[in-house]
mmCIF file of C-alpha atoms and ligand atoms in Angstrom:
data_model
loop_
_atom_site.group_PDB
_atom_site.id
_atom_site.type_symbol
_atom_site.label_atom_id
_atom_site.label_comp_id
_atom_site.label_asym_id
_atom_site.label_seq_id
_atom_site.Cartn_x
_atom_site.Cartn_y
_atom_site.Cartn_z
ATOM 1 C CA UNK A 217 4.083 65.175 -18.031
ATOM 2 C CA UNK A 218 6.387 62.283 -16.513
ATOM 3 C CA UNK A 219 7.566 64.544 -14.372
ATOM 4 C CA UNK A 220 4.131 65.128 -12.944
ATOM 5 C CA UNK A 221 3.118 61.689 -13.083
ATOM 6 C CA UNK A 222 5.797 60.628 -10.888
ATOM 7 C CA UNK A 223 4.730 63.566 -8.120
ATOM 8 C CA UNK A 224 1.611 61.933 -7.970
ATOM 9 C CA UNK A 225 2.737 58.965 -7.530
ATOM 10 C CA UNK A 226 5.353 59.914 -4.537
ATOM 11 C CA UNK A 227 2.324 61.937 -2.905
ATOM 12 C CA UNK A 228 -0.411 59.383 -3.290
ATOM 13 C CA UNK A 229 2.960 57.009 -2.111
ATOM 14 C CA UNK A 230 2.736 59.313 0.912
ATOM 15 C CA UNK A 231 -0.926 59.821 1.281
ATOM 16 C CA UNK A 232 -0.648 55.635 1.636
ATOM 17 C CA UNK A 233 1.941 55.746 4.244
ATOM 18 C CA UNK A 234 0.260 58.199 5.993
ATOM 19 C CA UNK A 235 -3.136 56.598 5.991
ATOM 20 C CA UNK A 236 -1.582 52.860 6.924
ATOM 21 C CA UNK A 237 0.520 54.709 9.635
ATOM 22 C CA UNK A 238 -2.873 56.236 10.770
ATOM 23 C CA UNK A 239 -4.343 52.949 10.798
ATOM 24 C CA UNK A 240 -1.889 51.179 12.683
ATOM 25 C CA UNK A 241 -1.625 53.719 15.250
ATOM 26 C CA UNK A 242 -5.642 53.310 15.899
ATOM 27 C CA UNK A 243 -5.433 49.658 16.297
ATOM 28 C CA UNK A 244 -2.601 49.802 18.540
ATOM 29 C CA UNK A 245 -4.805 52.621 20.659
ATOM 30 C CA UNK A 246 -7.852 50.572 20.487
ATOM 31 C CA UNK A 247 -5.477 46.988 21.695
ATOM 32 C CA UNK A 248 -4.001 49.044 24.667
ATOM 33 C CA UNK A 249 -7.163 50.267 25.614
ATOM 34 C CA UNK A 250 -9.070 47.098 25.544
ATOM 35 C CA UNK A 251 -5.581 45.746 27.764
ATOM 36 C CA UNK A 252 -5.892 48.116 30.491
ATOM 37 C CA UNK A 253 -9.806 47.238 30.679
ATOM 38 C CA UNK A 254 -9.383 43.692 30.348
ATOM 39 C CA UNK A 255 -7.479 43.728 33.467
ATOM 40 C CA UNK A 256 -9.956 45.140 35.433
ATOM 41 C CA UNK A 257 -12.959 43.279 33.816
ATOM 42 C CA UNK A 258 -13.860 40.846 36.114
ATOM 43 C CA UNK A 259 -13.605 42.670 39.336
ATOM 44 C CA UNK A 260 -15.447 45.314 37.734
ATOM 45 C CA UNK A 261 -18.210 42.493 36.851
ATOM 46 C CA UNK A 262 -18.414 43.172 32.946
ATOM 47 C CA UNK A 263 -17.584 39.842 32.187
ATOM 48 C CA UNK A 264 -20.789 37.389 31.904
ATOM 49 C CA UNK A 265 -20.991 34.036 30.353
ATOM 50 C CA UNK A 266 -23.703 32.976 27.945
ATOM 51 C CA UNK A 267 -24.721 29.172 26.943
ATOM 52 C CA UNK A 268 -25.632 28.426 23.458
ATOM 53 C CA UNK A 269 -27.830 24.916 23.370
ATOM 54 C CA UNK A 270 -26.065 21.754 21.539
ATOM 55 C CA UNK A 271 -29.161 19.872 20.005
ATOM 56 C CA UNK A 272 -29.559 15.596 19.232
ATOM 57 C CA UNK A 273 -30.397 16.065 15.374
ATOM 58 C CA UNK A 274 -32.402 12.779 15.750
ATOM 59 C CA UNK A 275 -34.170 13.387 18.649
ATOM 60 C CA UNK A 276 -34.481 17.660 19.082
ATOM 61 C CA UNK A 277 -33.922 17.100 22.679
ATOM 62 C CA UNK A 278 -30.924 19.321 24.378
ATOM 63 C CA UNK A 279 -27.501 17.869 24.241
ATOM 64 C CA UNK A 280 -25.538 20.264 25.873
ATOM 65 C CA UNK A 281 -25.040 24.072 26.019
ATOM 66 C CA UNK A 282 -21.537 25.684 24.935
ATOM 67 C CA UNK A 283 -19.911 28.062 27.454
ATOM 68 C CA UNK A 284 -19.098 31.619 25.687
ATOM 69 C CA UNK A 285 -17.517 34.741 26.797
ATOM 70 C CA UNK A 286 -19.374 38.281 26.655
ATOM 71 C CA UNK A 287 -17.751 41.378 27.555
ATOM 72 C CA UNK A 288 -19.711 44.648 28.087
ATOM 73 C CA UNK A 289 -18.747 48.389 29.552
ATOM 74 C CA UNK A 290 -18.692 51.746 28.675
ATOM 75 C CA UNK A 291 -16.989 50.980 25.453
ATOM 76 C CA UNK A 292 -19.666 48.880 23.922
ATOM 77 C CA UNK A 293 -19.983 45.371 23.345
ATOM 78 C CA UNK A 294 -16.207 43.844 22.945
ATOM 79 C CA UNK A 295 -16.263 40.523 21.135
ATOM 80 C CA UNK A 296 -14.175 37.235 22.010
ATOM 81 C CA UNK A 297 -12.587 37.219 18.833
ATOM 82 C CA UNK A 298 -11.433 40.830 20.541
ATOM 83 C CA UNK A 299 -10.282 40.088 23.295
ATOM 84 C CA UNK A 300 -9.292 36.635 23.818
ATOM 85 C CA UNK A 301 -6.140 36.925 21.608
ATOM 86 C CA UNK A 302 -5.722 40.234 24.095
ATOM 87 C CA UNK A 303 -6.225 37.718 26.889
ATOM 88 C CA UNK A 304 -3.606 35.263 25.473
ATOM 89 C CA UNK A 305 -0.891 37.592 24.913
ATOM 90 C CA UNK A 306 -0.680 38.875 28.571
ATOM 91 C CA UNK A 307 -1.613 36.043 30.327
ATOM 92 C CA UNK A 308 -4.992 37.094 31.282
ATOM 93 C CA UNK A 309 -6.682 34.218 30.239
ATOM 94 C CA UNK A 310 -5.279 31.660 33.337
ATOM 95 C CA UNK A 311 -7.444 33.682 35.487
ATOM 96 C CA UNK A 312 -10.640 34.753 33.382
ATOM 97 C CA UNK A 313 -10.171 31.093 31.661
ATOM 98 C CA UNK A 314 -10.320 29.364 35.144
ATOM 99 C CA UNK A 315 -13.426 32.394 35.893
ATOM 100 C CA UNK A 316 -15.088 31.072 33.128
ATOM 101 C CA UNK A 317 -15.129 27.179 34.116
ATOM 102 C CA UNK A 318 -16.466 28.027 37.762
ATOM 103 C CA UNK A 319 -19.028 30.591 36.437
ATOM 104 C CA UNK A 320 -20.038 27.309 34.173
ATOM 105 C CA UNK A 321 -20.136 24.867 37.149
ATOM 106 C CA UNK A 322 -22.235 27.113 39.224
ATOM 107 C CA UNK A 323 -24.934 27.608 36.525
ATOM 108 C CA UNK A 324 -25.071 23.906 35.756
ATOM 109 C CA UNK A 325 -25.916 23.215 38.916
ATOM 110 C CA UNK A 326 -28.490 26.169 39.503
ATOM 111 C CA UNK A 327 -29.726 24.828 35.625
ATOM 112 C CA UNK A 328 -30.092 21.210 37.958
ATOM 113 C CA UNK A 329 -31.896 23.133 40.800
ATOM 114 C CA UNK A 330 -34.342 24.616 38.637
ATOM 115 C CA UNK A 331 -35.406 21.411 37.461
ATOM 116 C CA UNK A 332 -33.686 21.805 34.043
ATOM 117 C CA UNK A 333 -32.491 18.122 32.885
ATOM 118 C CA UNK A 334 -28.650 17.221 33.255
ATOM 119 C CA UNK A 335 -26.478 18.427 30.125
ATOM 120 C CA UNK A 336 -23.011 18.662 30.053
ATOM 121 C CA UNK A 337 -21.745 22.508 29.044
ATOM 122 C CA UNK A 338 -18.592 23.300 27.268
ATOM 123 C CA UNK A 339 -15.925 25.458 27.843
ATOM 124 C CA UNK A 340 -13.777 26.628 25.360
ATOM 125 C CA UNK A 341 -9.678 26.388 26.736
ATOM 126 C CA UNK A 342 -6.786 28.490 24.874
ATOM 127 C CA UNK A 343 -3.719 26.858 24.137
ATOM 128 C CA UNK A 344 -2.256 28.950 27.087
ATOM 129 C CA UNK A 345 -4.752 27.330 29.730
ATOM 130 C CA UNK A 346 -3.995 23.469 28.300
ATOM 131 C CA UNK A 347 -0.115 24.474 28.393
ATOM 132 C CA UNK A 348 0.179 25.437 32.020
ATOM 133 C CA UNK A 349 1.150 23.145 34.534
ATOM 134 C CA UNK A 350 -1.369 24.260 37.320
ATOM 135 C CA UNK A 351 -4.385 23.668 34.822
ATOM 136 C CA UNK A 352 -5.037 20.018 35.860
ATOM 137 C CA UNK A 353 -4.933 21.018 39.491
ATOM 138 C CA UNK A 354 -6.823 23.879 39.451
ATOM 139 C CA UNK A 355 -9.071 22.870 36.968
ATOM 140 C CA UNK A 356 -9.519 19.665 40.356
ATOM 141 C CA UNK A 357 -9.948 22.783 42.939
ATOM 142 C CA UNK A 358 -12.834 23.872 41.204
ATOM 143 C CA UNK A 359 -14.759 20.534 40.573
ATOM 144 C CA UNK A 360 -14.558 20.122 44.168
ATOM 145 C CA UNK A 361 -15.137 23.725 45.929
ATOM 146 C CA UNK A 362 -18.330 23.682 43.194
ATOM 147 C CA UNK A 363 -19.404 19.584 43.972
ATOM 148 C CA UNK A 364 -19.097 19.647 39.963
ATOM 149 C CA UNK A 365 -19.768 16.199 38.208
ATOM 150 C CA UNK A 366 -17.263 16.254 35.520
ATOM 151 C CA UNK A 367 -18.954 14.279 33.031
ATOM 152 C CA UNK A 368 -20.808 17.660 32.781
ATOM 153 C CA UNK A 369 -17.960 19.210 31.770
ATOM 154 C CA UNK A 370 -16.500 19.386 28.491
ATOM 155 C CA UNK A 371 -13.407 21.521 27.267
ATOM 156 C CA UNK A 372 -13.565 22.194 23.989
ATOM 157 C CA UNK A 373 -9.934 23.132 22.345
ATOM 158 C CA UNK A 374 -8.893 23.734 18.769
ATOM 159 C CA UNK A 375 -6.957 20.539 16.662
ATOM 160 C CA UNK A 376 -3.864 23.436 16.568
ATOM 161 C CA UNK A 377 -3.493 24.332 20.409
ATOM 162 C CA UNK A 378 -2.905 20.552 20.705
ATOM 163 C CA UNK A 379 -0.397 20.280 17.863
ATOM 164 C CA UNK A 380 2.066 22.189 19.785
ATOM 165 C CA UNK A 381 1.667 20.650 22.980
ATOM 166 C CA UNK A 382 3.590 18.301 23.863
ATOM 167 C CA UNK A 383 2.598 16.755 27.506
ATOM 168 C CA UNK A 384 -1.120 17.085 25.123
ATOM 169 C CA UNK A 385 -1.998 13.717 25.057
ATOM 170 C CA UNK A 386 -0.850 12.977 28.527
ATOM 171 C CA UNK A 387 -3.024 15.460 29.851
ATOM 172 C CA UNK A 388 -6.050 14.901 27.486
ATOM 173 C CA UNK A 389 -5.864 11.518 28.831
ATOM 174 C CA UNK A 390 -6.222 12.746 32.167
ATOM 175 C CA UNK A 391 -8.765 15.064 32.152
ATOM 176 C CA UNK A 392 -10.782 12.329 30.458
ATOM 177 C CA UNK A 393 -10.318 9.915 33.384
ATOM 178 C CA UNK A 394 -11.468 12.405 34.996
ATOM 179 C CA UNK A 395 -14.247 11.977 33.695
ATOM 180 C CA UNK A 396 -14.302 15.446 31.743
ATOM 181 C CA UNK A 397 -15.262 15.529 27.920
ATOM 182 C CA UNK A 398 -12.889 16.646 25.121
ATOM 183 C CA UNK A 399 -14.163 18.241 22.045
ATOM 184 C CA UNK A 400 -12.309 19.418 19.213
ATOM 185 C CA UNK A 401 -13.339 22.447 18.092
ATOM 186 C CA UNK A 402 -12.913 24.170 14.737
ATOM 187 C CA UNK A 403 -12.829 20.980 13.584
ATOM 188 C CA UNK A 404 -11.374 21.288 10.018
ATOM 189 C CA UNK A 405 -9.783 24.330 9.536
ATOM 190 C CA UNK A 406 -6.579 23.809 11.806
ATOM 191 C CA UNK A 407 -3.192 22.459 11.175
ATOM 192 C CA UNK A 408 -2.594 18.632 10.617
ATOM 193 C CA UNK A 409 -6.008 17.457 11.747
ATOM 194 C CA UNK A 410 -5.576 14.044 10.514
ATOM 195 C CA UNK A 411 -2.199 13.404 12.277
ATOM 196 C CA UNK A 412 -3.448 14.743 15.343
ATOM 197 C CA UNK A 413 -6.487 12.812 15.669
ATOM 198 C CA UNK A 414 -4.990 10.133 14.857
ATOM 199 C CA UNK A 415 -3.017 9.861 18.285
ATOM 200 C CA UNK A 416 -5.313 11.751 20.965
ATOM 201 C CA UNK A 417 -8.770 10.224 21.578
ATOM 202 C CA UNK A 418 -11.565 12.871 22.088
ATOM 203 C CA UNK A 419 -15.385 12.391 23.368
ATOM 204 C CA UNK A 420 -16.448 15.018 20.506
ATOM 205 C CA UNK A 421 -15.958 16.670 17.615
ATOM 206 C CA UNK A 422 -17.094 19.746 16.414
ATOM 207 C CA UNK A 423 -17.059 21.004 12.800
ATOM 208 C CA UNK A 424 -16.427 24.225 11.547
ATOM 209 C CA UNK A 425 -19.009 26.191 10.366
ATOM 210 C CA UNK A 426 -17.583 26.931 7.151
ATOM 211 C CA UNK A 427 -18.056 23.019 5.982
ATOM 212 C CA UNK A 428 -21.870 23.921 6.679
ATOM 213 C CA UNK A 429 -21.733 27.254 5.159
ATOM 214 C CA UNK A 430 -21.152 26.294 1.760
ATOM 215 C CA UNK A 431 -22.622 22.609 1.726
ATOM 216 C CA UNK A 432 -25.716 23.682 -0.065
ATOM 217 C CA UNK A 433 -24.312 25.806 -2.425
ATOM 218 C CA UNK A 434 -21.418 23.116 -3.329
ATOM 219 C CA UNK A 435 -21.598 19.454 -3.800
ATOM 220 C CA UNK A 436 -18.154 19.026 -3.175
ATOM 221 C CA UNK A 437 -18.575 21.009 0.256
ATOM 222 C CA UNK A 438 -21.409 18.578 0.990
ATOM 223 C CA UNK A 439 -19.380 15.658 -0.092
ATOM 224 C CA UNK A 440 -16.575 16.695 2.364
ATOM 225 C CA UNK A 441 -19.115 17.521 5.055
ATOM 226 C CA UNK A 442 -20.371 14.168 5.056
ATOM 227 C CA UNK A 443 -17.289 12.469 4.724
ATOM 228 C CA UNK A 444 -15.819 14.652 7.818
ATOM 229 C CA UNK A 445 -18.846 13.018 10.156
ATOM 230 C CA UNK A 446 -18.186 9.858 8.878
ATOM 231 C CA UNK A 447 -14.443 10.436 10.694
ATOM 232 C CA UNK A 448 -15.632 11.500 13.554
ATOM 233 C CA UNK A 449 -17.834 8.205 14.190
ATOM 234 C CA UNK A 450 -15.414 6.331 13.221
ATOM 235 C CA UNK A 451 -13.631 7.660 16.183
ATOM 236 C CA UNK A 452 -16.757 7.103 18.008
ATOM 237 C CA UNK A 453 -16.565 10.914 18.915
ATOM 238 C CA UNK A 454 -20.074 12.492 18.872
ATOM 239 C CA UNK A 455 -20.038 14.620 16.004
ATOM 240 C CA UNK A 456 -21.534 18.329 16.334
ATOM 241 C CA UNK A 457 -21.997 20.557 13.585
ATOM 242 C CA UNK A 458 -21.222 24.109 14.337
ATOM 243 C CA UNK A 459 -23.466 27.092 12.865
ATOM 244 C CA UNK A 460 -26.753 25.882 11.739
ATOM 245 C CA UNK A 461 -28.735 28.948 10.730
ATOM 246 C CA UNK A 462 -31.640 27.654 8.445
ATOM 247 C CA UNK A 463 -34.139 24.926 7.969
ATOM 248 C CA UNK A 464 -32.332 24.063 5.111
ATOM 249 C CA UNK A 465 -28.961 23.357 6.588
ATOM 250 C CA UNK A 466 -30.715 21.577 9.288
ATOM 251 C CA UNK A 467 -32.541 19.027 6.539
ATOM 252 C CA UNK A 468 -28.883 18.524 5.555
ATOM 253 C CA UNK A 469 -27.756 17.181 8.638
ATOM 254 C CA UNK A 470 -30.793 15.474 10.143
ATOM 255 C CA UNK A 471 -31.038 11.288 10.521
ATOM 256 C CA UNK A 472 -26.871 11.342 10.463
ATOM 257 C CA UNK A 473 -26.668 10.551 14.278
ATOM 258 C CA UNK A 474 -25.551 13.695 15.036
ATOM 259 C CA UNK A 475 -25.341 17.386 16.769
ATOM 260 C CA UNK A 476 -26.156 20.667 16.263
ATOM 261 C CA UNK A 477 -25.570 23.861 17.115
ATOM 262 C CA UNK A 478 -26.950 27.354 15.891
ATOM 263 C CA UNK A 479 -29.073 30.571 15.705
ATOM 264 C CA UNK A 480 -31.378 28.465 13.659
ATOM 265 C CA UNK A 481 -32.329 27.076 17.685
ATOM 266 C CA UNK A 482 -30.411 30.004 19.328
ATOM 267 C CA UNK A 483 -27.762 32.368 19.963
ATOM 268 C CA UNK A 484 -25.428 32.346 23.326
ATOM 269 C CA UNK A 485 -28.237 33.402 25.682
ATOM 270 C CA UNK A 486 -27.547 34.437 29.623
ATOM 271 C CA UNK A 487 -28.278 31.930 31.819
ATOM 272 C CA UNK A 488 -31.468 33.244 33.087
ATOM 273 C CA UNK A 489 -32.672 33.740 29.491
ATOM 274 C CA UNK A 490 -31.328 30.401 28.653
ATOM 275 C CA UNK A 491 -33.839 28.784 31.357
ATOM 276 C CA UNK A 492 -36.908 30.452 29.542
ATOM 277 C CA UNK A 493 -35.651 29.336 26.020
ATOM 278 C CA UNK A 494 -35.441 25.687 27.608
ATOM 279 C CA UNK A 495 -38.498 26.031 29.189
ATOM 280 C CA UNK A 496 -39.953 26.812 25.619
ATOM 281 C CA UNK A 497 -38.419 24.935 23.579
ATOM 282 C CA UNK A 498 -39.649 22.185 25.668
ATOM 283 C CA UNK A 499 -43.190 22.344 25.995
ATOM 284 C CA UNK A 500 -42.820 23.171 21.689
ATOM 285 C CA UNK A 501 -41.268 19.575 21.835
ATOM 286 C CA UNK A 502 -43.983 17.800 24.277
ATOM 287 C CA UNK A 503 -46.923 19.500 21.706
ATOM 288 C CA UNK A 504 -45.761 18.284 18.395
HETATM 289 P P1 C2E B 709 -16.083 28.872 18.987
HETATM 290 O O1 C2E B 709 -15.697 28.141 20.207
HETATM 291 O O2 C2E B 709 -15.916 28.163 17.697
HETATM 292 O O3 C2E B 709 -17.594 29.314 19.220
HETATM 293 C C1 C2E B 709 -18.592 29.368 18.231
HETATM 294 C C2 C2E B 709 -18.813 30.774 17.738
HETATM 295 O O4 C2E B 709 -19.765 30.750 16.669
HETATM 296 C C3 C2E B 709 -19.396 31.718 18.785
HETATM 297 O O5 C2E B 709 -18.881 33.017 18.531
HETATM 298 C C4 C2E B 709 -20.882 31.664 18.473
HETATM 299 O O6 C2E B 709 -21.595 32.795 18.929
HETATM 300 C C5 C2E B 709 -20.852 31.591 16.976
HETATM 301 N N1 C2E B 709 -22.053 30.964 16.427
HETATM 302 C C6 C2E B 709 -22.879 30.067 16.995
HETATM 303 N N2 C2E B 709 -23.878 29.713 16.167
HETATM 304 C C7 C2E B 709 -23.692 30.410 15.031
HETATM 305 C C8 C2E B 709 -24.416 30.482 13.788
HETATM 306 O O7 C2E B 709 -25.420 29.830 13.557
HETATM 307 N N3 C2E B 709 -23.899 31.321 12.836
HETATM 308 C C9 C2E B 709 -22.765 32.065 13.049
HETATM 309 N N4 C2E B 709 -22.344 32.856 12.063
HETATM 310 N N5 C2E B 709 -22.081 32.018 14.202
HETATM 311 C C10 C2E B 709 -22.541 31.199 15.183
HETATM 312 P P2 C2E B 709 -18.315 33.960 19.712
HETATM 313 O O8 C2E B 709 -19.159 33.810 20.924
HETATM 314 O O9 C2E B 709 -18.124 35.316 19.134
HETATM 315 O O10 C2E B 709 -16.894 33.342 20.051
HETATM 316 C C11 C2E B 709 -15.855 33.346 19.135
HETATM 317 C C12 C2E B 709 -14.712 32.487 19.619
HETATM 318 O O11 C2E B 709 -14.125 33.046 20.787
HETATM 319 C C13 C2E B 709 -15.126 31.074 20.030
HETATM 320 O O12 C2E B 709 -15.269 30.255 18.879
HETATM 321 C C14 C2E B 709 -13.987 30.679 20.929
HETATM 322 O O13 C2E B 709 -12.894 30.220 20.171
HETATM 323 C C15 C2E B 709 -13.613 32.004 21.585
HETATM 324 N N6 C2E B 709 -14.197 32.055 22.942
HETATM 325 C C16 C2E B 709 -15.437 32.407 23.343
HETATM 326 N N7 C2E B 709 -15.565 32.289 24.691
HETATM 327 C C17 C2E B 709 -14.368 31.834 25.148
HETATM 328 C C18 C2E B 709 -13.844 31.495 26.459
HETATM 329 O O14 C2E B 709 -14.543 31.527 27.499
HETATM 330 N N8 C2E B 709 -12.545 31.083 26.514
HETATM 331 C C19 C2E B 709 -11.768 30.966 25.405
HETATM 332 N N9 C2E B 709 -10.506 30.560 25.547
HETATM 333 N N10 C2E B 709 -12.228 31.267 24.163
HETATM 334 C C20 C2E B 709 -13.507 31.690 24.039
HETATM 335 MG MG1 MG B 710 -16.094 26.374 20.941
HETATM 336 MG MG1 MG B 711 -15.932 26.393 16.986
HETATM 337 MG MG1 MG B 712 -12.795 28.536 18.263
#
């Protein structure tokens, strides 16, 4: 009987390895794949960036629109969370990141042309892009070649690409006498966020959707939500609350002074599409 026990145990010990080995060797497929096409992706035009509107809880009107990444081919829809760590690891990301930022300057000012009113849009910068030495230049290149005002630009980058930076604060100061925005996203969740905010001075602050995820169900959640906006005015930063997805959440949040953003007003929409949602969303607003 032991005896049998244990040869069920060493097969099911194999069946295991087998089945991780298996597994590993798909995802490793599936990452080399999505490699190889990720260098090709913009040339082949699958990339296409998407704006998600930023609302003024007080006020409804539009605040701003975040910048976000959608890749599409014969594989299917790829998501960021895909791809960009793909994009980080081999360096792709200097040129779809600075892609990304000129794609965003040309729609803001077709958004202008079309008689949309001035909003700044966000664009979300990897710890790779911030680290580079060429990124303040470039990032220059492009404002001009695209006549971009910068205060409609914000770069949004994560409390934990900053901790390990160490020309950060330097260059954060820079890009905001520039006249460029910085937002911290992911506000929250990354490593030392008090330490860090404590020496680099930001325009924004965005918190992670997880504070509003649970605030309803948790008093403790809510507690902390509300005591996280209360940092970010003390910095003066304007506080935006990442993922609002119900009426609920949004009763929450409302007469605080501050931001939202969510598929409660609407998902990352094309830019075309994003014009007609504007155009909507406005003439709802005028009515009421
Ligand atoms: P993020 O910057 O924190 O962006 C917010 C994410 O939350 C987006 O996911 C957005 O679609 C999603 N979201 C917005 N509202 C809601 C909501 O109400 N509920 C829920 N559940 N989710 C909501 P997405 O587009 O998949 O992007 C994921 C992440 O990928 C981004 O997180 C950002 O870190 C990164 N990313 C996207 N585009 C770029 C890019 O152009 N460059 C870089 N470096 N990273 C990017
Ligand atoms: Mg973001
Ligand atoms: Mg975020
Ligand atoms: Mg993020």
């Amino acid at each position: 009987k032991a005896d049998f026990a244990m040869y069920l145990a060493k097969e099911s010990g194999k069946n295991n390895y087998k089945f991780y080995d298996d597994e590993l060797n798909q995802k490793m497929k599936r990452k080399i794949m999505v490699e190889t096409r990720l260098h090709k992706a913009i040339e082949n035009g699958e990339l296409a960036v998407h704006y998600q509107p930023q609302i003024d809880l007080s006020t409804s009107a539009l605040a701003g629109a975040e910048a976000l990444l959608r890749w599409e081919n014969d594989l299917g829809y790829i998501s960021p969370g895909e791809f960009i760590p793909i994009a980080e690891e081999t360096g792709l990301i200097i040129p779809i990141g600075e892609w990304v930022i000129r794609q965003a300057c040309r729609h803001s000012k077709e958004f202008r042309a079309h008689g949309l009113e001035p909003f700044p849009i966000s664009v979300n910068i990897s710890t790779k892009q911030i680290m580079n030495p060429s990124f303040i230049p470039r990032l220059k290149e492009i404002l001009l070649d695209e006549q971009m005002t910068p205060e409609l630009l914000t770069l949004e980058i994560t409390e934990s690409a900053l901790l390990f930076y160490e020309d950060a604060k330097e260059n954060i100061d820079e890009l905001r006498q520039l006249g460029i925005g910085i937002s911290i996203d992911d506000f929250g969740v990354g490593y030392s966020s008090l330490s860090m905010i404590k020496d680099i001075e930001m325009d924004e602050l965005k918190i992670d959707q997880r504070f509003l995820n649970d605030a309803l169900e948790s008093k403790r959640v809510h507690s902390l939500l509300k005591t996280i906006i209360k940092i970010g005015k003390v910095l003066k930063a304007k506080v935006v609350v990442e993922g609002v997805e119900t009426a609920e959440q949004l009763e929450l949040l409302m007469s605080r002074g501050i931001y939202g953003q969510g598929f409660f007003y609407s998902r990352a929409l094309p830019a075309q599409e994003f014009e007609k949602w504007y155009w909507k969303y406005y003439r709802k607003r005028i009515k009421s």
